[in-house]
Structure formats: C-alpha cells, structure tokens
C-alpha cells in the first residue's frame, strides 16, 4: 500500500468502517438522479452497473434504489432496448453521445449509447423487492407499486432481447460488440475482434488513458479502433436491429449473457406473480427454459466449460474465461454442476495457491494469455464474485456462498473499492471508488451472518 493510501486511512479497521466507506462512495458518486459508475473515469450511468448499484442503495433506502432504476428505464428505446450508457451532463468521457450518433434514436431528452448490456435487472429488482417486502410498511408499498408500474417495460426489454438478439432458436443471445457483454476486452473476443478491419473513421482521443495512466491496465489503441469501427457500423444503419446482422463485423453468441438472461426471465416471472399478473409468467418461464438449454448445450465435454460461438466464423470459442461458468447461473442440467464446481475450485481457478484471495479471476490463472493487470484479461472483479455467489446460494449452496463472501470481504478491507484487483497481489486497479464495488460491499454486509467473516 502506498504512503498516500496510508495517509487516507486505508486499509479499513473493521466491517463497520467498510460499511460507512461504501456508503460514502455511493453518496459521493450520486448526482441526485443517477449514481455515476465512478468519479472521473465513468461519470455516467451504465446499465448493468445501475442494477447492482440499486441493490446496494436498497440497503439504505428502497426509495432511492427504485429511483435509480426509474432513471435507467426512462432511457429505454421504443424497440424495448435498454442502452448500456445513459449520459449525464458531466463532460470529458469518450466516446460521447456525438460519437455514438444516437440523437433521434433514443427517447426525447435522453442521451444514450446505442447498444445494450447483460440483463441482470430483473434478478436484482427481485432482490430489492424481497428486501422491501421483508421490511414491510412503506418500503413494501413502494416496491410493489414500482414493480406493477414498470413490469411492462421490463417485459419489453426481455422481449427485445428474445426477438432481436435470440430469435433464431439457439437459446443464445447475439452481441454485436464486446462492450455489450460487459467484459469488454476478454480473451473470449480475441478471435472475432481479429477479423474486424476498421475503415475510414474520424480521429479519436481517448479519455480513459488520461485517468488510468498505467496503460497495462487498459485496452490498446488498436483494440479501441476496432471498438469504434463497430460503433460506426451500427450508427451507419441507425441502429436498425433488422439490418445489423447484414453489416456487423463482430457477431458472437454470448453464453454468459445468455445465462444471465435465462435467470432473469425466471426472476421476472416471480415478480409478475408477486403483483398478481400471472398471465405473463408462463411466457417468461418458456424463455428461461429455452436459454437454460441453450447455455447447457455449449458445454465442452473435454474442458467442462461453457463456450461462446463466433457467428461469422462458425466456430466455438472455448478459451478458459469466467464465461465458462455460465451454467452456475442458469443450468437446467444439474449433472453439469459437480464438474463445473470442481473446476471452479481447482488449481486453475479459485484453488490456485498463488492467489491473494480464493476468488475467481476473469480468466484462468494458468491461461498462457493471462494478463493479471488488464481489465477483463485476468483481474478479479468484486461485482462478479457477489453475483456468482448469489447464484450458488439460490441453488442452496450456502457453504460456497459463505466462502466467497468471507474472501470478498477480506479483499475489500483494503478500502479503495476498486474496479478490479490483481489476483496474486490483491492490488486495487482501474478506477477507485467504483460504485458497483461499493454496492456489493453493502450487500455482503447486509447479510445477517456477515459478521462471521470479520
């Protein structure tokens, strides 16, 4: 830890100090209508970040948590898509709304990007509703009213994903940009990106490398040119869903996002039943089953890991990344679970004795292409630890949930609530004071048994 960090009061002394520090981070990033993803580097609202942030907020105020989701829903496109960025008025981020070219496509008065992110929203809304219902009183009333009012929007979001990105019967969602996966530069996408050949584009000046000056932590300029070329390809056809398959140089069936979608459909069905709208539940459960089966069908018998599919090359993508554990989120085939868990806890993953904490890195720790400091190519992401642990707990695996919670709380005691962490040293990397990291810290601490980890 640096002298500057020591002077700031880090590491934290105990879990109560962690709770207060996490609350301070969310308060400091709150613009009133949205909690920005992080100060300086990410001064806007990101779609799946917002869902995690809302759960953290609900540990303090259910009303504020629902306001966060309302702000996101206000940016929903007519098609049903929820965009991956809702821009605030804070300048200095690239690519901005002008580079996206979405003016006129997004709702009036809203500035947004033109792609989506993983649909974790229904799963995390269900958590908020369960918390509010248990609290009773005004919290329960607000949560039920919000669910009743917004359920049609969430269903339109899922229907758009099902029809525009997963309507081919594969039980897998197609993404047209690595950013849509949320795991922007994961090795999963190296093959598909290698075949993207940028044409003539406006020059660009990145802002992320001005904020995170250690360039080893960020994607390269060459990668960024491919990212921006895909944005331009979409903008050139006005983000028309029907035309994207014919023009996009990047098309991947994303197994991790598909697993999230399967789980979210089940959660949305539960929410519909919670407010008495049982007529919507059967369709949602059909989608859940379709995508569970789609995810399970990708598992490689040799490696035991789930695989993405490169649509344009017609090839499976079987690299050892976190996406390989998609069945832990959604599987319908419970016979897959023992091997998945054995791999997850084995020497290539959380059982690697070199790890600072027994937590999953974004790629296998023994993968030859591991880059332990670079974004989704090796670091440990606290938000993924919490999400995967929650999926295991829903399966009744309380022991594994507790082990992941204990290790996660120990990792976060360093106090910076970083975007991601170096797996072997535990060094905080990327953006500090990351909102969704603070949010999941509050979620871990809201567990009545969290004190056991102290």
PDB file of C-alpha atoms in Angstrom, residues 108-322:
ATOM      1  CA  UNK A 108     -36.512  12.763 -26.367  1.00  0.00           C
ATOM      2  CA  UNK A 109     -34.352  14.500 -23.803  1.00  0.00           C
ATOM      3  CA  UNK A 110     -32.217  11.403 -23.224  1.00  0.00           C
ATOM      4  CA  UNK A 111     -28.628  10.989 -24.331  1.00  0.00           C
ATOM      5  CA  UNK A 112     -27.576   7.370 -24.589  1.00  0.00           C
ATOM      6  CA  UNK A 113     -25.370   4.876 -26.368  1.00  0.00           C
ATOM      7  CA  UNK A 114     -26.816   2.508 -28.966  1.00  0.00           C
ATOM      8  CA  UNK A 115     -26.027  -0.939 -27.554  1.00  0.00           C
ATOM      9  CA  UNK A 116     -27.114  -2.969 -24.526  1.00  0.00           C
ATOM     10  CA  UNK A 117     -25.510  -4.787 -21.590  1.00  0.00           C
ATOM     11  CA  UNK A 118     -26.286  -8.003 -19.663  1.00  0.00           C
ATOM     12  CA  UNK A 119     -29.903  -8.103 -18.395  1.00  0.00           C
ATOM     13  CA  UNK A 120     -29.254  -8.533 -14.683  1.00  0.00           C
ATOM     14  CA  UNK A 121     -32.010  -6.034 -13.833  1.00  0.00           C
ATOM     15  CA  UNK A 122     -34.911  -8.384 -13.072  1.00  0.00           C
ATOM     16  CA  UNK A 123     -32.712 -10.554 -10.868  1.00  0.00           C
ATOM     17  CA  UNK A 124     -31.553  -7.583  -8.838  1.00  0.00           C
ATOM     18  CA  UNK A 125     -35.000  -5.975  -8.750  1.00  0.00           C
ATOM     19  CA  UNK A 126     -36.302  -9.221  -7.290  1.00  0.00           C
ATOM     20  CA  UNK A 127     -33.689  -8.908  -4.552  1.00  0.00           C
ATOM     21  CA  UNK A 128     -34.766  -5.344  -3.816  1.00  0.00           C
ATOM     22  CA  UNK A 129     -38.439  -6.354  -3.742  1.00  0.00           C
ATOM     23  CA  UNK A 130     -37.721  -9.247  -1.388  1.00  0.00           C
ATOM     24  CA  UNK A 131     -35.811  -6.907   0.913  1.00  0.00           C
ATOM     25  CA  UNK A 132     -38.616  -4.325   0.824  1.00  0.00           C
ATOM     26  CA  UNK A 133     -41.326  -6.929   1.363  1.00  0.00           C
ATOM     27  CA  UNK A 134     -39.494  -8.298   4.389  1.00  0.00           C
ATOM     28  CA  UNK A 135     -39.201  -4.770   5.803  1.00  0.00           C
ATOM     29  CA  UNK A 136     -42.918  -4.144   5.258  1.00  0.00           C
ATOM     30  CA  UNK A 137     -44.615  -0.774   5.576  1.00  0.00           C
ATOM     31  CA  UNK A 138     -43.694   1.996   3.140  1.00  0.00           C
ATOM     32  CA  UNK A 139     -40.799   0.049   1.647  1.00  0.00           C
ATOM     33  CA  UNK A 140     -43.067  -2.838   0.700  1.00  0.00           C
ATOM     34  CA  UNK A 141     -45.677  -0.474  -0.752  1.00  0.00           C
ATOM     35  CA  UNK A 142     -43.111   1.390  -2.845  1.00  0.00           C
ATOM     36  CA  UNK A 143     -41.587  -1.807  -4.195  1.00  0.00           C
ATOM     37  CA  UNK A 144     -44.932  -3.299  -5.164  1.00  0.00           C
ATOM     38  CA  UNK A 145     -46.076  -0.063  -6.820  1.00  0.00           C
ATOM     39  CA  UNK A 146     -42.795   0.205  -8.732  1.00  0.00           C
ATOM     40  CA  UNK A 147     -42.982  -3.400  -9.896  1.00  0.00           C
ATOM     41  CA  UNK A 148     -46.589  -3.037 -11.030  1.00  0.00           C
ATOM     42  CA  UNK A 149     -45.856   0.204 -12.883  1.00  0.00           C
ATOM     43  CA  UNK A 150     -42.638  -0.869 -14.573  1.00  0.00           C
ATOM     44  CA  UNK A 151     -43.276  -4.554 -15.257  1.00  0.00           C
ATOM     45  CA  UNK A 152     -44.403  -3.842 -18.861  1.00  0.00           C
ATOM     46  CA  UNK A 153     -41.084  -2.072 -19.514  1.00  0.00           C
ATOM     47  CA  UNK A 154     -39.029  -4.936 -18.136  1.00  0.00           C
ATOM     48  CA  UNK A 155     -41.034  -7.389 -20.239  1.00  0.00           C
ATOM     49  CA  UNK A 156     -40.464  -5.233 -23.353  1.00  0.00           C
ATOM     50  CA  UNK A 157     -36.730  -5.288 -22.580  1.00  0.00           C
ATOM     51  CA  UNK A 158     -36.741  -9.075 -22.364  1.00  0.00           C
ATOM     52  CA  UNK A 159     -38.937  -9.378 -25.453  1.00  0.00           C
ATOM     53  CA  UNK A 160     -36.477  -7.217 -27.418  1.00  0.00           C
ATOM     54  CA  UNK A 161     -33.563  -9.420 -26.346  1.00  0.00           C
ATOM     55  CA  UNK A 162     -35.507 -12.564 -27.211  1.00  0.00           C
ATOM     56  CA  UNK A 163     -36.614 -11.345 -30.659  1.00  0.00           C
ATOM     57  CA  UNK A 164     -33.731  -9.133 -31.831  1.00  0.00           C
ATOM     58  CA  UNK A 165     -30.810 -10.983 -30.268  1.00  0.00           C
ATOM     59  CA  UNK A 166     -32.061 -14.507 -29.585  1.00  0.00           C
ATOM     60  CA  UNK A 167     -34.826 -15.310 -32.024  1.00  0.00           C
ATOM     61  CA  UNK A 168     -33.008 -17.977 -34.023  1.00  0.00           C
ATOM     62  CA  UNK A 169     -33.886 -20.875 -31.730  1.00  0.00           C
ATOM     63  CA  UNK A 170     -30.345 -21.340 -30.437  1.00  0.00           C
ATOM     64  CA  UNK A 171     -31.192 -20.301 -26.889  1.00  0.00           C
ATOM     65  CA  UNK A 172     -28.260 -17.875 -27.045  1.00  0.00           C
ATOM     66  CA  UNK A 173     -28.115 -14.090 -27.359  1.00  0.00           C
ATOM     67  CA  UNK A 174     -26.067 -12.428 -30.093  1.00  0.00           C
ATOM     68  CA  UNK A 175     -23.917  -9.437 -29.270  1.00  0.00           C
ATOM     69  CA  UNK A 176     -22.511  -7.063 -31.896  1.00  0.00           C
ATOM     70  CA  UNK A 177     -19.843  -5.514 -29.693  1.00  0.00           C
ATOM     71  CA  UNK A 178     -17.717  -6.820 -26.841  1.00  0.00           C
ATOM     72  CA  UNK A 179     -18.971  -3.891 -24.774  1.00  0.00           C
ATOM     73  CA  UNK A 180     -22.419  -5.497 -24.792  1.00  0.00           C
ATOM     74  CA  UNK A 181     -21.064  -8.454 -22.838  1.00  0.00           C
ATOM     75  CA  UNK A 182     -19.853  -6.173 -20.039  1.00  0.00           C
ATOM     76  CA  UNK A 183     -16.487  -7.980 -20.331  1.00  0.00           C
ATOM     77  CA  UNK A 184     -15.183  -5.610 -22.983  1.00  0.00           C
ATOM     78  CA  UNK A 185     -11.734  -6.965 -23.862  1.00  0.00           C
ATOM     79  CA  UNK A 186     -11.988 -10.529 -22.578  1.00  0.00           C
ATOM     80  CA  UNK A 187      -9.849 -13.068 -24.466  1.00  0.00           C
ATOM     81  CA  UNK A 188     -13.187 -14.614 -25.423  1.00  0.00           C
ATOM     82  CA  UNK A 189     -13.415 -11.990 -28.138  1.00  0.00           C
ATOM     83  CA  UNK A 190      -9.869 -12.030 -29.496  1.00  0.00           C
ATOM     84  CA  UNK A 191     -10.779 -14.189 -32.490  1.00  0.00           C
ATOM     85  CA  UNK A 192     -13.873 -12.217 -33.518  1.00  0.00           C
ATOM     86  CA  UNK A 193     -12.067  -8.900 -32.999  1.00  0.00           C
ATOM     87  CA  UNK A 194      -9.071 -10.046 -35.054  1.00  0.00           C
ATOM     88  CA  UNK A 195     -11.353 -10.171 -38.080  1.00  0.00           C
ATOM     89  CA  UNK A 196     -12.629  -6.603 -37.608  1.00  0.00           C
ATOM     90  CA  UNK A 197     -10.886  -4.352 -40.136  1.00  0.00           C
ATOM     91  CA  UNK A 198     -11.600  -0.689 -39.377  1.00  0.00           C
ATOM     92  CA  UNK A 199     -12.301   1.519 -42.363  1.00  0.00           C
ATOM     93  CA  UNK A 200     -12.198   5.281 -42.575  1.00  0.00           C
ATOM     94  CA  UNK A 201     -13.113   6.904 -39.265  1.00  0.00           C
ATOM     95  CA  UNK A 202     -12.908  10.262 -37.581  1.00  0.00           C
ATOM     96  CA  UNK A 203      -9.754  10.508 -35.433  1.00  0.00           C
ATOM     97  CA  UNK A 204     -10.226   9.967 -31.721  1.00  0.00           C
ATOM     98  CA  UNK A 205      -8.624  10.920 -28.426  1.00  0.00           C
ATOM     99  CA  UNK A 206      -9.276   8.534 -25.564  1.00  0.00           C
ATOM    100  CA  UNK A 207     -10.026   9.792 -22.062  1.00  0.00           C
ATOM    101  CA  UNK A 208      -9.678   6.541 -20.146  1.00  0.00           C
ATOM    102  CA  UNK A 209      -5.870   6.501 -20.507  1.00  0.00           C
ATOM    103  CA  UNK A 210      -5.716  10.052 -19.159  1.00  0.00           C
ATOM    104  CA  UNK A 211      -7.389   8.853 -15.946  1.00  0.00           C
ATOM    105  CA  UNK A 212      -5.745   5.423 -15.601  1.00  0.00           C
ATOM    106  CA  UNK A 213      -2.215   6.249 -16.674  1.00  0.00           C
ATOM    107  CA  UNK A 214      -0.841   2.727 -16.238  1.00  0.00           C
ATOM    108  CA  UNK A 215      -1.581   1.630 -19.802  1.00  0.00           C
ATOM    109  CA  UNK A 216      -1.068  -2.032 -18.920  1.00  0.00           C
ATOM    110  CA  UNK A 217      -4.494  -1.920 -17.253  1.00  0.00           C
ATOM    111  CA  UNK A 218      -6.423  -0.728 -20.315  1.00  0.00           C
ATOM    112  CA  UNK A 219      -7.185  -1.932 -23.853  1.00  0.00           C
ATOM    113  CA  UNK A 220      -4.721  -0.793 -26.543  1.00  0.00           C
ATOM    114  CA  UNK A 221      -5.367   1.905 -29.147  1.00  0.00           C
ATOM    115  CA  UNK A 222      -5.552  -0.832 -31.788  1.00  0.00           C
ATOM    116  CA  UNK A 223      -8.316  -2.536 -29.826  1.00  0.00           C
ATOM    117  CA  UNK A 224     -10.069   0.796 -29.366  1.00  0.00           C
ATOM    118  CA  UNK A 225     -10.072   1.473 -33.105  1.00  0.00           C
ATOM    119  CA  UNK A 226     -11.958  -1.795 -33.593  1.00  0.00           C
ATOM    120  CA  UNK A 227     -14.422  -0.846 -30.873  1.00  0.00           C
ATOM    121  CA  UNK A 228     -15.122   2.479 -32.560  1.00  0.00           C
ATOM    122  CA  UNK A 229     -15.431   0.919 -36.006  1.00  0.00           C
ATOM    123  CA  UNK A 230     -18.224  -1.298 -34.705  1.00  0.00           C
ATOM    124  CA  UNK A 231     -19.953   1.750 -33.225  1.00  0.00           C
ATOM    125  CA  UNK A 232     -19.727   3.437 -36.624  1.00  0.00           C
ATOM    126  CA  UNK A 233     -21.115   0.380 -38.402  1.00  0.00           C
ATOM    127  CA  UNK A 234     -24.175   0.463 -36.143  1.00  0.00           C
ATOM    128  CA  UNK A 235     -24.604   4.211 -36.440  1.00  0.00           C
ATOM    129  CA  UNK A 236     -24.421   3.985 -40.242  1.00  0.00           C
ATOM    130  CA  UNK A 237     -27.617   1.867 -40.240  1.00  0.00           C
ATOM    131  CA  UNK A 238     -29.230   3.941 -37.471  1.00  0.00           C
ATOM    132  CA  UNK A 239     -29.008   1.010 -35.046  1.00  0.00           C
ATOM    133  CA  UNK A 240     -31.679  -0.824 -37.035  1.00  0.00           C
ATOM    134  CA  UNK A 241     -31.983  -4.280 -35.464  1.00  0.00           C
ATOM    135  CA  UNK A 242     -33.073  -5.854 -38.733  1.00  0.00           C
ATOM    136  CA  UNK A 243     -30.000  -4.579 -40.595  1.00  0.00           C
ATOM    137  CA  UNK A 244     -27.308  -5.313 -38.024  1.00  0.00           C
ATOM    138  CA  UNK A 245     -26.790  -8.989 -38.955  1.00  0.00           C
ATOM    139  CA  UNK A 246     -26.012  -7.933 -42.512  1.00  0.00           C
ATOM    140  CA  UNK A 247     -23.450  -5.251 -41.697  1.00  0.00           C
ATOM    141  CA  UNK A 248     -21.674  -6.065 -38.433  1.00  0.00           C
ATOM    142  CA  UNK A 249     -18.117  -7.401 -38.496  1.00  0.00           C
ATOM    143  CA  UNK A 250     -18.470  -8.738 -34.939  1.00  0.00           C
ATOM    144  CA  UNK A 251     -21.215 -11.227 -34.096  1.00  0.00           C
ATOM    145  CA  UNK A 252     -20.903 -13.544 -31.090  1.00  0.00           C
ATOM    146  CA  UNK A 253     -23.349 -15.788 -29.288  1.00  0.00           C
ATOM    147  CA  UNK A 254     -22.556 -14.745 -25.708  1.00  0.00           C
ATOM    148  CA  UNK A 255     -23.031 -17.692 -23.341  1.00  0.00           C
ATOM    149  CA  UNK A 256     -22.586 -15.698 -20.111  1.00  0.00           C
ATOM    150  CA  UNK A 257     -25.101 -13.054 -21.118  1.00  0.00           C
ATOM    151  CA  UNK A 258     -27.483 -15.818 -22.206  1.00  0.00           C
ATOM    152  CA  UNK A 259     -27.235 -17.465 -18.787  1.00  0.00           C
ATOM    153  CA  UNK A 260     -27.971 -14.134 -17.123  1.00  0.00           C
ATOM    154  CA  UNK A 261     -30.989 -13.775 -19.412  1.00  0.00           C
ATOM    155  CA  UNK A 262     -32.260 -17.246 -18.513  1.00  0.00           C
ATOM    156  CA  UNK A 263     -32.064 -16.477 -14.798  1.00  0.00           C
ATOM    157  CA  UNK A 264     -33.587 -13.021 -15.249  1.00  0.00           C
ATOM    158  CA  UNK A 265     -36.605 -14.418 -17.082  1.00  0.00           C
ATOM    159  CA  UNK A 266     -37.349 -16.704 -14.148  1.00  0.00           C
ATOM    160  CA  UNK A 267     -36.955 -13.761 -11.765  1.00  0.00           C
ATOM    161  CA  UNK A 268     -39.235 -11.571 -13.856  1.00  0.00           C
ATOM    162  CA  UNK A 269     -41.853 -14.335 -13.804  1.00  0.00           C
ATOM    163  CA  UNK A 270     -41.634 -14.390  -9.995  1.00  0.00           C
ATOM    164  CA  UNK A 271     -42.073 -10.608  -9.890  1.00  0.00           C
ATOM    165  CA  UNK A 272     -45.118 -10.825 -12.179  1.00  0.00           C
ATOM    166  CA  UNK A 273     -46.690 -13.391  -9.865  1.00  0.00           C
ATOM    167  CA  UNK A 274     -45.797 -11.263  -6.840  1.00  0.00           C
ATOM    168  CA  UNK A 275     -48.077  -8.496  -8.075  1.00  0.00           C
ATOM    169  CA  UNK A 276     -50.785 -10.861  -9.311  1.00  0.00           C
ATOM    170  CA  UNK A 277     -50.064 -10.648 -13.068  1.00  0.00           C
ATOM    171  CA  UNK A 278     -49.794 -14.398 -13.530  1.00  0.00           C
ATOM    172  CA  UNK A 279     -50.630 -14.251 -17.229  1.00  0.00           C
ATOM    173  CA  UNK A 280     -47.136 -13.029 -18.112  1.00  0.00           C
ATOM    174  CA  UNK A 281     -45.285 -15.686 -16.128  1.00  0.00           C
ATOM    175  CA  UNK A 282     -45.677 -18.703 -18.485  1.00  0.00           C
ATOM    176  CA  UNK A 283     -44.078 -16.906 -21.448  1.00  0.00           C
ATOM    177  CA  UNK A 284     -41.192 -15.700 -19.301  1.00  0.00           C
ATOM    178  CA  UNK A 285     -40.605 -19.195 -17.965  1.00  0.00           C
ATOM    179  CA  UNK A 286     -40.610 -20.574 -21.509  1.00  0.00           C
ATOM    180  CA  UNK A 287     -37.857 -18.116 -22.384  1.00  0.00           C
ATOM    181  CA  UNK A 288     -35.977 -19.065 -19.215  1.00  0.00           C
ATOM    182  CA  UNK A 289     -36.071 -22.742 -20.161  1.00  0.00           C
ATOM    183  CA  UNK A 290     -35.102 -22.049 -23.778  1.00  0.00           C
ATOM    184  CA  UNK A 291     -31.989 -20.162 -22.735  1.00  0.00           C
ATOM    185  CA  UNK A 292     -31.055 -22.565 -19.953  1.00  0.00           C
ATOM    186  CA  UNK A 293     -30.987 -25.338 -22.522  1.00  0.00           C
ATOM    187  CA  UNK A 294     -29.087 -23.136 -24.980  1.00  0.00           C
ATOM    188  CA  UNK A 295     -26.381 -22.456 -22.407  1.00  0.00           C
ATOM    189  CA  UNK A 296     -26.087 -26.104 -21.366  1.00  0.00           C
ATOM    190  CA  UNK A 297     -25.691 -27.179 -24.995  1.00  0.00           C
ATOM    191  CA  UNK A 298     -22.494 -25.128 -25.319  1.00  0.00           C
ATOM    192  CA  UNK A 299     -20.548 -27.032 -22.649  1.00  0.00           C
ATOM    193  CA  UNK A 300     -17.398 -28.652 -23.997  1.00  0.00           C
ATOM    194  CA  UNK A 301     -17.257 -32.277 -22.832  1.00  0.00           C
ATOM    195  CA  UNK A 302     -13.454 -32.159 -22.702  1.00  0.00           C
ATOM    196  CA  UNK A 303     -12.978 -28.975 -20.686  1.00  0.00           C
ATOM    197  CA  UNK A 304     -16.285 -28.891 -18.803  1.00  0.00           C
ATOM    198  CA  UNK A 305     -16.640 -25.168 -19.589  1.00  0.00           C
ATOM    199  CA  UNK A 306     -19.404 -23.387 -21.492  1.00  0.00           C
ATOM    200  CA  UNK A 307     -18.469 -21.763 -24.794  1.00  0.00           C
ATOM    201  CA  UNK A 308     -19.375 -18.696 -26.831  1.00  0.00           C
ATOM    202  CA  UNK A 309     -19.840 -19.031 -30.579  1.00  0.00           C
ATOM    203  CA  UNK A 310     -18.319 -16.844 -33.276  1.00  0.00           C
ATOM    204  CA  UNK A 311     -21.291 -16.498 -35.622  1.00  0.00           C
ATOM    205  CA  UNK A 312     -19.406 -15.216 -38.669  1.00  0.00           C
ATOM    206  CA  UNK A 313     -16.605 -17.792 -38.437  1.00  0.00           C
ATOM    207  CA  UNK A 314     -18.950 -20.592 -37.426  1.00  0.00           C
ATOM    208  CA  UNK A 315     -16.586 -21.587 -34.600  1.00  0.00           C
ATOM    209  CA  UNK A 316     -16.873 -22.300 -30.902  1.00  0.00           C
ATOM    210  CA  UNK A 317     -14.878 -20.058 -28.556  1.00  0.00           C
ATOM    211  CA  UNK A 318     -13.583 -22.265 -25.774  1.00  0.00           C
ATOM    212  CA  UNK A 319     -10.999 -20.104 -24.020  1.00  0.00           C
ATOM    213  CA  UNK A 320     -10.784 -20.516 -20.219  1.00  0.00           C
ATOM    214  CA  UNK A 321     -12.556 -17.355 -19.083  1.00  0.00           C
ATOM    215  CA  UNK A 322     -15.126 -16.676 -16.411  1.00  0.00           C
TER     216      UNK A 322
END
